[in-house]
Structures are given as C-alpha cells and as structure tokens.
Amino acid sequence: MSLKPVVNPRWLMTFILMFAGAMNCKSQVAEVWTFGGNYFEEGRQIISCQDGGYAIVGTTGSDNSNNTNMYLIRLDATLNCIWNRVLGGPDVEWGYSLVEDESGNLIACGFTNEGNGNGYDVLVYKLSDTGDILWRKNFGGTDWDFGSRVVRSLDEGFLICGTTYSEGNGDSDGILIHINDDGELIESYTYGGSGRDEFLTLLTTPENQIILAGSSEQADGITSGWILVIDDNYYTQWQTSLEVYGTGTCTDLALSDEGNFIISE
C-alpha cells in the first residue's frame, strides 16, 4: 500500500453527510447509556477490547474532594459497566486517549498540573484488565505539555503525541514521545516552526511510518490543518498543510484501503 498525500476534505464531508443520511433513513437509536456522577463528565475515546466489550476514557468532575480527574470505564459487550476508575489527585487531570496492549492492559494518556508548579505535564496511566493501576508517569518540562493520543508503537511500547510549550522551535510545537511497556521514556522529538503547532492524533502504517496530524500556524498567521509523515527513525518524509481547503485543525485521521487519508476537523 503506497501513501498518497492527496485528500479533499470537502469531498470527505459530503461523503460523511450522505452516508449518515442514508443510515438515518434505515436505522434507529437502539439504546442510550450514561455513565458518571452528579457533575461534569466528558468521554473522549472509546475502543473495542480484545476479550469483548469496550473501554472509554475521559474526564470527571464529580469527585468533590478534587478538581477534575481522568476517568476510565470498562464495559462488557452489552454495555454494562464492569469497572470504572477515577484517576488523579487533588489537582487537574484530563483523559484524552487510550489503547489496549497484547495482554489486555489499558494505557491512557492526557495531562495534569499535579507536581508542575509552572503548568501541565503529559500524563500516562497503565491499568490491568481488572482496573488495577500498574503505573503512572508524567512527562514534560518547565512549561505546559499536553498528551492527546496514544497508540501502540511500531516495535516496543507506545507512542504518544501532543503539544509542548517547554521545548521546540516556536510558541508551541508538536511532540512525539516513545515509552516502553514500563512507562520509561525511550525518546521524544518535537516538530514545528516558529508559530503555534500541535499534534492531536497519530497512527502507524504497515510500512513502518508514523503519521501525525493537528494544526500549524503559517508565516501569515493563519492556522491550518497539518499532516506530518515520519519514518521509524523519526525523520520527516513529507508534510503538508491544508489551508487551501480552509481546514483549521485536523482532529482525527485514518487510512483508506487505497492509502488515502481520511481527515476530520
């Protein structure tokens, strides 16, 4: 499969609307389930688990003794709650993404200001398939650092993308962090120019490429969608902005069977 750095978000949006419209004509909402307490809850990502059921990561504000916390929910195949976990301390924690490893453990990422007097750090938890905390790790510098997406690495461990104000070339830069199965840092890299740049999502390909997407501030001050493709040695192969399509931010992406990008903004 060869990658083709060509995509037309206007065509994609039309396709999505047509497909959604076709589905709405033939389908009905089967059930609605809610999870949480008396206050603020937000779900960010849901994944299918290898032994059946689902896992959800997000944020909760229902613990009155704390600020916000990362919130994980494990569901069975019929959406009954098997267990849920409120993760964090008295300060701010937000959950944004999770992935399952080969053993059924869950790795969740987001950000926290606990222990960083100057701002936020990337926050990563690893939980067993029964919800026991195996480890918690923070990654960041003296300024603000945020984690937005975690995936399994091409070789060992996990890849986390996000945004850093602690290092890099500009106001903010996209950051890619590689950790091992024990949560220890293997290496990290920043990408971006002199303006504000961020990574919101990433994926890996069978060709051992890493594709990152988010937004980048151009020299004229306009923020546009940004796609960056790097190899397994973290060298840039190519990158492109989507300002011609009026796309301000790439929030998620996927690869089609033909090797084209499917982008949401």
PDB file of C-alpha atoms in Angstrom:
ATOM      1  CA  MET A   1       0.000   0.000   0.000  1.00  0.00           C
ATOM      2  CA  SER A   2       1.501   3.342  -1.016  1.00  0.00           C
ATOM      3  CA  LEU A   3       0.625   6.570   0.742  1.00  0.00           C
ATOM      4  CA  LYS A   4      -0.863   9.322  -1.356  1.00  0.00           C
ATOM      5  CA  PRO A   5      -0.645  12.778   0.253  1.00  0.00           C
ATOM      6  CA  VAL A   6      -3.792  13.945  -1.518  1.00  0.00           C
ATOM      7  CA  VAL A   7      -7.125  14.497   0.156  1.00  0.00           C
ATOM      8  CA  ASN A   8     -10.063  16.782  -0.371  1.00  0.00           C
ATOM      9  CA  PRO A   9     -11.865  17.458   2.917  1.00  0.00           C
ATOM     10  CA  ARG A  10     -14.842  18.959   1.064  1.00  0.00           C
ATOM     11  CA  TRP A  11     -15.409  15.658  -0.712  1.00  0.00           C
ATOM     12  CA  LEU A  12     -14.959  13.815   2.578  1.00  0.00           C
ATOM     13  CA  MET A  13     -17.577  15.924   4.340  1.00  0.00           C
ATOM     14  CA  THR A  14     -20.034  15.333   1.527  1.00  0.00           C
ATOM     15  CA  PHE A  15     -19.405  11.611   1.753  1.00  0.00           C
ATOM     16  CA  ILE A  16     -19.937  11.610   5.505  1.00  0.00           C
ATOM     17  CA  LEU A  17     -23.162  13.572   5.272  1.00  0.00           C
ATOM     18  CA  MET A  18     -24.525  11.359   2.506  1.00  0.00           C
ATOM     19  CA  PHE A  19     -23.559   8.209   4.370  1.00  0.00           C
ATOM     20  CA  ALA A  20     -25.026   9.475   7.626  1.00  0.00           C
ATOM     21  CA  GLY A  21     -28.196  10.493   5.845  1.00  0.00           C
ATOM     22  CA  ALA A  22     -28.542   7.052   4.289  1.00  0.00           C
ATOM     23  CA  MET A  23     -28.031   5.406   7.655  1.00  0.00           C
ATOM     24  CA  ASN A  24     -30.542   7.650   9.382  1.00  0.00           C
ATOM     25  CA  CYS A  25     -33.232   6.610   6.910  1.00  0.00           C
ATOM     26  CA  LYS A  26     -32.886   2.947   7.865  1.00  0.00           C
ATOM     27  CA  SER A  27     -31.731   2.885  11.480  1.00  0.00           C
ATOM     28  CA  GLN A  28     -32.975   3.894  14.897  1.00  0.00           C
ATOM     29  CA  VAL A  29     -31.244   4.506  18.189  1.00  0.00           C
ATOM     30  CA  ALA A  30     -31.347   1.151  19.997  1.00  0.00           C
ATOM     31  CA  GLU A  31     -30.270   2.238  23.477  1.00  0.00           C
ATOM     32  CA  VAL A  32     -28.778   5.228  25.279  1.00  0.00           C
ATOM     33  CA  TRP A  33     -26.420   4.649  28.209  1.00  0.00           C
ATOM     34  CA  THR A  34     -24.973   7.290  30.515  1.00  0.00           C
ATOM     35  CA  PHE A  35     -22.073   6.947  32.925  1.00  0.00           C
ATOM     36  CA  GLY A  36     -20.896   9.306  35.634  1.00  0.00           C
ATOM     37  CA  GLY A  37     -21.852  11.178  38.780  1.00  0.00           C
ATOM     38  CA  ASN A  38     -23.679  14.366  39.653  1.00  0.00           C
ATOM     39  CA  TYR A  39     -21.373  16.843  37.960  1.00  0.00           C
ATOM     40  CA  PHE A  40     -19.212  17.198  34.865  1.00  0.00           C
ATOM     41  CA  GLU A  41     -18.277  14.124  32.795  1.00  0.00           C
ATOM     42  CA  GLU A  42     -16.791  14.021  29.301  1.00  0.00           C
ATOM     43  CA  GLY A  43     -15.956  10.993  27.153  1.00  0.00           C
ATOM     44  CA  ARG A  44     -13.049  11.359  24.716  1.00  0.00           C
ATOM     45  CA  GLN A  45     -12.341   7.962  23.166  1.00  0.00           C
ATOM     46  CA  ILE A  46     -13.913   4.500  23.095  1.00  0.00           C
ATOM     47  CA  ILE A  47     -12.127   1.340  21.954  1.00  0.00           C
ATOM     48  CA  SER A  48     -13.111  -2.281  21.429  1.00  0.00           C
ATOM     49  CA  CYS A  49     -11.299  -4.697  23.751  1.00  0.00           C
ATOM     50  CA  GLN A  50      -9.817  -7.948  22.548  1.00  0.00           C
ATOM     51  CA  ASP A  51     -11.729 -10.138  25.015  1.00  0.00           C
ATOM     52  CA  GLY A  52     -15.036  -8.433  24.231  1.00  0.00           C
ATOM     53  CA  GLY A  53     -16.678  -5.217  25.332  1.00  0.00           C
ATOM     54  CA  TYR A  54     -15.317  -1.707  25.323  1.00  0.00           C
ATOM     55  CA  ALA A  55     -13.238   0.799  27.251  1.00  0.00           C
ATOM     56  CA  ILE A  56     -13.836   4.551  27.488  1.00  0.00           C
ATOM     57  CA  VAL A  57     -11.520   7.310  28.646  1.00  0.00           C
ATOM     58  CA  GLY A  58     -12.491  10.851  29.541  1.00  0.00           C
ATOM     59  CA  THR A  59     -12.707  13.284  32.427  1.00  0.00           C
ATOM     60  CA  THR A  60     -14.887  13.581  35.506  1.00  0.00           C
ATOM     61  CA  GLY A  61     -15.617  16.465  37.845  1.00  0.00           C
ATOM     62  CA  SER A  62     -17.898  14.519  40.175  1.00  0.00           C
ATOM     63  CA  ASP A  63     -15.297  13.878  42.882  1.00  0.00           C
ATOM     64  CA  ASN A  64     -15.983  16.824  45.190  1.00  0.00           C
ATOM     65  CA  SER A  65     -12.657  16.426  47.008  1.00  0.00           C
ATOM     66  CA  ASN A  66     -10.658  17.003  43.822  1.00  0.00           C
ATOM     67  CA  ASN A  67     -10.612  19.211  40.759  1.00  0.00           C
ATOM     68  CA  THR A  68     -11.060  17.174  37.550  1.00  0.00           C
ATOM     69  CA  ASN A  69      -9.770  13.610  37.180  1.00  0.00           C
ATOM     70  CA  MET A  70      -9.087  11.176  34.390  1.00  0.00           C
ATOM     71  CA  TYR A  71     -11.996   8.720  34.158  1.00  0.00           C
ATOM     72  CA  LEU A  72     -11.856   5.165  32.762  1.00  0.00           C
ATOM     73  CA  ILE A  73     -14.833   2.853  32.243  1.00  0.00           C
ATOM     74  CA  ARG A  74     -14.703  -0.811  31.237  1.00  0.00           C
ATOM     75  CA  LEU A  75     -17.902  -2.199  29.669  1.00  0.00           C
ATOM     76  CA  ASP A  76     -18.986  -5.663  28.616  1.00  0.00           C
ATOM     77  CA  ALA A  77     -20.415  -6.471  25.194  1.00  0.00           C
ATOM     78  CA  THR A  78     -23.915  -5.387  26.281  1.00  0.00           C
ATOM     79  CA  LEU A  79     -22.614  -2.070  27.678  1.00  0.00           C
ATOM     80  CA  ASN A  80     -22.899  -2.996  31.351  1.00  0.00           C
ATOM     81  CA  CYS A  81     -20.176  -1.429  33.480  1.00  0.00           C
ATOM     82  CA  ILE A  82     -17.582  -3.982  34.647  1.00  0.00           C
ATOM     83  CA  TRP A  83     -15.483  -1.412  36.494  1.00  0.00           C
ATOM     84  CA  ASN A  84     -14.656   2.279  36.449  1.00  0.00           C
ATOM     85  CA  ARG A  85     -11.723   4.231  37.822  1.00  0.00           C
ATOM     86  CA  VAL A  86     -11.253   7.862  38.833  1.00  0.00           C
ATOM     87  CA  LEU A  87      -7.552   8.594  38.325  1.00  0.00           C
ATOM     88  CA  GLY A  88      -5.653  11.530  39.759  1.00  0.00           C
ATOM     89  CA  GLY A  89      -5.128  13.669  42.801  1.00  0.00           C
ATOM     90  CA  PRO A  90      -6.467  16.979  44.106  1.00  0.00           C
ATOM     91  CA  ASP A  91      -5.285  18.986  41.095  1.00  0.00           C
ATOM     92  CA  VAL A  92      -6.280  18.908  37.411  1.00  0.00           C
ATOM     93  CA  GLU A  93      -6.215  15.710  35.344  1.00  0.00           C
ATOM     94  CA  TRP A  94      -7.838  15.200  31.946  1.00  0.00           C
ATOM     95  CA  GLY A  95      -8.115  11.964  29.962  1.00  0.00           C
ATOM     96  CA  TYR A  96      -7.888  12.067  26.174  1.00  0.00           C
ATOM     97  CA  SER A  97      -6.909   8.718  24.682  1.00  0.00           C
ATOM     98  CA  LEU A  98      -6.330   5.042  25.433  1.00  0.00           C
ATOM     99  CA  VAL A  99      -5.086   1.863  23.790  1.00  0.00           C
ATOM    100  CA  GLU A 100      -5.005  -1.802  24.770  1.00  0.00           C
ATOM    101  CA  ASP A 101      -1.813  -3.866  24.773  1.00  0.00           C
ATOM    102  CA  GLU A 102      -1.450  -7.534  23.863  1.00  0.00           C
ATOM    103  CA  SER A 103      -2.170  -8.627  27.448  1.00  0.00           C
ATOM    104  CA  GLY A 104      -5.389  -6.650  27.759  1.00  0.00           C
ATOM    105  CA  ASN A 105      -3.884  -3.857  29.859  1.00  0.00           C
ATOM    106  CA  LEU A 106      -5.093  -0.310  29.156  1.00  0.00           C
ATOM    107  CA  ILE A 107      -2.763   2.640  28.609  1.00  0.00           C
ATOM    108  CA  ALA A 108      -4.424   6.037  28.916  1.00  0.00           C
ATOM    109  CA  CYS A 109      -2.959   9.473  28.284  1.00  0.00           C
ATOM    110  CA  GLY A 110      -3.942  13.076  28.904  1.00  0.00           C
ATOM    111  CA  PHE A 111      -2.458  15.825  31.046  1.00  0.00           C
ATOM    112  CA  THR A 112      -2.119  17.024  34.627  1.00  0.00           C
ATOM    113  CA  ASN A 113      -0.857  20.034  36.569  1.00  0.00           C
ATOM    114  CA  GLU A 114      -0.055  17.953  39.652  1.00  0.00           C
ATOM    115  CA  GLY A 115       3.605  18.322  40.556  1.00  0.00           C
ATOM    116  CA  ASN A 116       4.299  21.016  37.947  1.00  0.00           C
ATOM    117  CA  GLY A 117       4.210  24.447  39.505  1.00  0.00           C
ATOM    118  CA  ASN A 118       4.631  26.104  36.113  1.00  0.00           C
ATOM    119  CA  GLY A 119       1.889  24.360  34.175  1.00  0.00           C
ATOM    120  CA  TYR A 120       0.902  20.955  32.821  1.00  0.00           C
ATOM    121  CA  ASP A 121       2.615  17.655  32.041  1.00  0.00           C
ATOM    122  CA  VAL A 122       1.701  14.757  29.784  1.00  0.00           C
ATOM    123  CA  LEU A 123       0.024  12.148  31.990  1.00  0.00           C
ATOM    124  CA  VAL A 124       0.059   8.400  31.280  1.00  0.00           C
ATOM    125  CA  TYR A 125      -1.537   5.555  33.263  1.00  0.00           C
ATOM    126  CA  LYS A 126      -1.300   1.815  32.750  1.00  0.00           C
ATOM    127  CA  LEU A 127      -4.095  -0.310  34.230  1.00  0.00           C
ATOM    128  CA  SER A 128      -4.602  -4.061  34.249  1.00  0.00           C
ATOM    129  CA  ASP A 129      -7.611  -5.651  32.585  1.00  0.00           C
ATOM    130  CA  THR A 130      -9.278  -5.655  36.023  1.00  0.00           C
ATOM    131  CA  GLY A 131      -8.651  -1.950  36.589  1.00  0.00           C
ATOM    132  CA  ASP A 132      -5.652  -2.123  38.929  1.00  0.00           C
ATOM    133  CA  ILE A 133      -3.153   0.725  38.476  1.00  0.00           C
ATOM    134  CA  LEU A 134       0.172  -0.709  37.281  1.00  0.00           C
ATOM    135  CA  TRP A 135       1.994   2.608  36.971  1.00  0.00           C
ATOM    136  CA  ARG A 136       1.557   6.335  36.446  1.00  0.00           C
ATOM    137  CA  LYS A 137       4.062   8.555  34.615  1.00  0.00           C
ATOM    138  CA  ASN A 138       4.384  12.280  33.931  1.00  0.00           C
ATOM    139  CA  PHE A 139       6.376  13.700  31.006  1.00  0.00           C
ATOM    140  CA  GLY A 140       7.171  17.352  30.428  1.00  0.00           C
ATOM    141  CA  GLY A 141       9.416  20.317  31.020  1.00  0.00           C
ATOM    142  CA  THR A 142       9.166  23.594  32.857  1.00  0.00           C
ATOM    143  CA  ASP A 143       6.217  24.908  30.831  1.00  0.00           C
ATOM    144  CA  TRP A 144       2.951  23.396  29.530  1.00  0.00           C
ATOM    145  CA  ASP A 145       2.851  19.936  27.927  1.00  0.00           C
ATOM    146  CA  PHE A 146      -0.264  18.030  26.822  1.00  0.00           C
ATOM    147  CA  GLY A 147      -0.910  14.456  25.651  1.00  0.00           C
ATOM    148  CA  SER A 148      -3.654  13.945  23.092  1.00  0.00           C
ATOM    149  CA  ARG A 149      -3.346  10.440  21.564  1.00  0.00           C
ATOM    150  CA  VAL A 150      -1.629   7.153  22.431  1.00  0.00           C
ATOM    151  CA  VAL A 151      -1.103   4.162  20.122  1.00  0.00           C
ATOM    152  CA  ARG A 152       0.992   1.019  20.215  1.00  0.00           C
ATOM    153  CA  SER A 153       4.474   1.552  18.841  1.00  0.00           C
ATOM    154  CA  LEU A 154       5.910   0.023  15.707  1.00  0.00           C
ATOM    155  CA  ASP A 155       8.291  -2.054  17.840  1.00  0.00           C
ATOM    156  CA  GLU A 156       8.098  -1.861  21.649  1.00  0.00           C
ATOM    157  CA  GLY A 157       5.969   0.194  23.959  1.00  0.00           C
ATOM    158  CA  PHE A 158       3.750   3.090  22.997  1.00  0.00           C
ATOM    159  CA  LEU A 159       3.765   6.359  21.059  1.00  0.00           C
ATOM    160  CA  ILE A 160       2.115   9.482  22.479  1.00  0.00           C
ATOM    161  CA  CYS A 161       1.583  12.699  20.570  1.00  0.00           C
ATOM    162  CA  GLY A 162       0.616  16.088  21.911  1.00  0.00           C
ATOM    163  CA  THR A 163       1.720  19.674  22.293  1.00  0.00           C
ATOM    164  CA  THR A 164       4.657  21.204  24.145  1.00  0.00           C
ATOM    165  CA  TYR A 165       5.471  24.732  25.224  1.00  0.00           C
ATOM    166  CA  SER A 166       8.568  23.537  27.100  1.00  0.00           C
ATOM    167  CA  GLU A 167      10.824  22.912  24.111  1.00  0.00           C
ATOM    168  CA  GLY A 168      10.970  23.186  20.346  1.00  0.00           C
ATOM    169  CA  ASN A 169      11.191  25.991  17.810  1.00  0.00           C
ATOM    170  CA  GLY A 170       8.235  28.235  18.456  1.00  0.00           C
ATOM    171  CA  ASP A 171       5.375  29.288  20.644  1.00  0.00           C
ATOM    172  CA  SER A 172       4.301  25.631  20.822  1.00  0.00           C
ATOM    173  CA  ASP A 173       5.364  22.543  18.908  1.00  0.00           C
ATOM    174  CA  GLY A 174       4.035  19.091  18.240  1.00  0.00           C
ATOM    175  CA  ILE A 175       5.691  16.479  20.430  1.00  0.00           C
ATOM    176  CA  LEU A 176       6.081  12.728  19.914  1.00  0.00           C
ATOM    177  CA  ILE A 177       7.002  10.615  22.938  1.00  0.00           C
ATOM    178  CA  HIS A 178       8.097   6.974  22.791  1.00  0.00           C
ATOM    179  CA  ILE A 179       7.863   4.978  26.033  1.00  0.00           C
ATOM    180  CA  ASN A 180       8.450   1.304  26.804  1.00  0.00           C
ATOM    181  CA  ASP A 181       5.993  -1.146  28.374  1.00  0.00           C
ATOM    182  CA  ASP A 182       7.040   0.006  31.854  1.00  0.00           C
ATOM    183  CA  GLY A 183       6.397   3.660  31.073  1.00  0.00           C
ATOM    184  CA  GLU A 184      10.048   4.632  30.864  1.00  0.00           C
ATOM    185  CA  LEU A 185      10.994   7.254  28.294  1.00  0.00           C
ATOM    186  CA  ILE A 186      12.831   5.885  25.266  1.00  0.00           C
ATOM    187  CA  GLU A 187      12.997   9.146  23.312  1.00  0.00           C
ATOM    188  CA  SER A 188      10.994  12.205  22.378  1.00  0.00           C
ATOM    189  CA  TYR A 189      11.021  14.588  19.424  1.00  0.00           C
ATOM    190  CA  THR A 190       9.448  17.948  18.647  1.00  0.00           C
ATOM    191  CA  TYR A 191       8.245  19.174  15.259  1.00  0.00           C
ATOM    192  CA  GLY A 192       7.088  22.596  14.136  1.00  0.00           C
ATOM    193  CA  GLY A 193       8.074  26.090  13.109  1.00  0.00           C
ATOM    194  CA  SER A 194       8.158  29.479  14.752  1.00  0.00           C
ATOM    195  CA  GLY A 195       4.388  29.707  15.315  1.00  0.00           C
ATOM    196  CA  ARG A 196       1.906  27.600  17.254  1.00  0.00           C
ATOM    197  CA  ASP A 197       1.953  23.956  16.241  1.00  0.00           C
ATOM    198  CA  GLU A 198       0.212  20.963  17.813  1.00  0.00           C
ATOM    199  CA  PHE A 199      -0.402  17.262  17.317  1.00  0.00           C
ATOM    200  CA  LEU A 200      -3.872  15.949  18.111  1.00  0.00           C
ATOM    201  CA  THR A 201      -3.744  12.454  16.638  1.00  0.00           C
ATOM    202  CA  LEU A 202      -1.424   9.855  15.135  1.00  0.00           C
ATOM    203  CA  LEU A 203      -1.392   6.399  13.606  1.00  0.00           C
ATOM    204  CA  THR A 204       1.162   3.904  12.306  1.00  0.00           C
ATOM    205  CA  THR A 205       1.180   2.100   8.966  1.00  0.00           C
ATOM    206  CA  PRO A 206       2.284  -1.378   7.820  1.00  0.00           C
ATOM    207  CA  GLU A 207       5.169   0.382   6.028  1.00  0.00           C
ATOM    208  CA  ASN A 208       6.619   1.451   9.417  1.00  0.00           C
ATOM    209  CA  GLN A 209       5.603   5.056   9.031  1.00  0.00           C
ATOM    210  CA  ILE A 210       4.186   7.302  11.727  1.00  0.00           C
ATOM    211  CA  ILE A 211       1.537   9.792  10.608  1.00  0.00           C
ATOM    212  CA  LEU A 212       0.783  12.765  12.846  1.00  0.00           C
ATOM    213  CA  ALA A 213      -1.897  15.392  12.396  1.00  0.00           C
ATOM    214  CA  GLY A 214      -3.005  18.573  14.102  1.00  0.00           C
ATOM    215  CA  SER A 215      -2.589  22.233  13.248  1.00  0.00           C
ATOM    216  CA  SER A 216       0.212  24.595  12.301  1.00  0.00           C
ATOM    217  CA  GLU A 217       0.425  28.382  12.280  1.00  0.00           C
ATOM    218  CA  GLN A 218       1.752  29.660   8.979  1.00  0.00           C
ATOM    219  CA  ALA A 219       4.009  32.672   8.426  1.00  0.00           C
ATOM    220  CA  ASP A 220       0.971  34.816   7.585  1.00  0.00           C
ATOM    221  CA  GLY A 221      -0.571  33.990  10.970  1.00  0.00           C
ATOM    222  CA  ILE A 222      -3.255  31.684   9.564  1.00  0.00           C
ATOM    223  CA  THR A 223      -3.676  28.347  11.328  1.00  0.00           C
ATOM    224  CA  SER A 224      -4.301  25.386   9.045  1.00  0.00           C
ATOM    225  CA  GLY A 225      -4.559  21.638   9.284  1.00  0.00           C
ATOM    226  CA  TRP A 226      -1.183  19.897   9.388  1.00  0.00           C
ATOM    227  CA  ILE A 227      -0.128  16.375   8.424  1.00  0.00           C
ATOM    228  CA  LEU A 228       3.404  15.109   9.065  1.00  0.00           C
ATOM    229  CA  VAL A 229       4.731  11.714   7.945  1.00  0.00           C
ATOM    230  CA  ILE A 230       7.918  10.371   9.545  1.00  0.00           C
ATOM    231  CA  ASP A 231       9.784   7.077   9.260  1.00  0.00           C
ATOM    232  CA  ASP A 232      10.576   4.673  12.079  1.00  0.00           C
ATOM    233  CA  ASN A 233      13.776   6.627  12.774  1.00  0.00           C
ATOM    234  CA  TYR A 234      11.664   9.763  13.346  1.00  0.00           C
ATOM    235  CA  TYR A 235      12.928  11.575  10.248  1.00  0.00           C
ATOM    236  CA  THR A 236      10.410  13.645   8.320  1.00  0.00           C
ATOM    237  CA  GLN A 237       9.437  12.126   4.965  1.00  0.00           C
ATOM    238  CA  TRP A 238       6.963  14.804   3.975  1.00  0.00           C
ATOM    239  CA  GLN A 239       4.429  17.194   5.439  1.00  0.00           C
ATOM    240  CA  THR A 240       1.595  19.314   4.140  1.00  0.00           C
ATOM    241  CA  SER A 241      -0.818  21.985   5.307  1.00  0.00           C
ATOM    242  CA  LEU A 242      -4.480  22.048   4.357  1.00  0.00           C
ATOM    243  CA  GLU A 243      -5.032  25.795   4.212  1.00  0.00           C
ATOM    244  CA  VAL A 244      -6.182  25.537   0.597  1.00  0.00           C
ATOM    245  CA  TYR A 245      -9.260  23.708   1.873  1.00  0.00           C
ATOM    246  CA  GLY A 246      -9.905  26.087   4.747  1.00  0.00           C
ATOM    247  CA  THR A 247      -9.215  23.385   7.349  1.00  0.00           C
ATOM    248  CA  GLY A 248      -8.146  24.904  10.669  1.00  0.00           C
ATOM    249  CA  THR A 249      -7.278  21.726  12.584  1.00  0.00           C
ATOM    250  CA  CYS A 250      -7.031  18.003  11.889  1.00  0.00           C
ATOM    251  CA  THR A 251      -8.594  16.334  14.929  1.00  0.00           C
ATOM    252  CA  ASP A 252      -8.500  12.741  13.692  1.00  0.00           C
ATOM    253  CA  LEU A 253      -7.404  10.712  10.696  1.00  0.00           C
ATOM    254  CA  ALA A 254      -7.488   7.256   9.178  1.00  0.00           C
ATOM    255  CA  LEU A 255      -6.113   5.484   6.133  1.00  0.00           C
ATOM    256  CA  SER A 256      -8.381   4.129   3.438  1.00  0.00           C
ATOM    257  CA  ASP A 257      -7.721   0.775   1.760  1.00  0.00           C
ATOM    258  CA  GLU A 258      -6.283   2.709  -1.180  1.00  0.00           C
ATOM    259  CA  GLY A 259      -3.784   4.544   1.029  1.00  0.00           C
ATOM    260  CA  ASN A 260      -5.520   7.929   1.031  1.00  0.00           C
ATOM    261  CA  PHE A 261      -6.042   9.989   4.144  1.00  0.00           C
ATOM    262  CA  ILE A 262      -9.487  10.418   5.655  1.00  0.00           C
ATOM    263  CA  ILE A 263      -9.461  13.501   7.853  1.00  0.00           C
ATOM    264  CA  SER A 264     -11.857  15.020  10.351  1.00  0.00           C
ATOM    265  CA  GLU A 265     -11.580  18.585  11.531  1.00  0.00           C
TER     266      GLU A 265
END
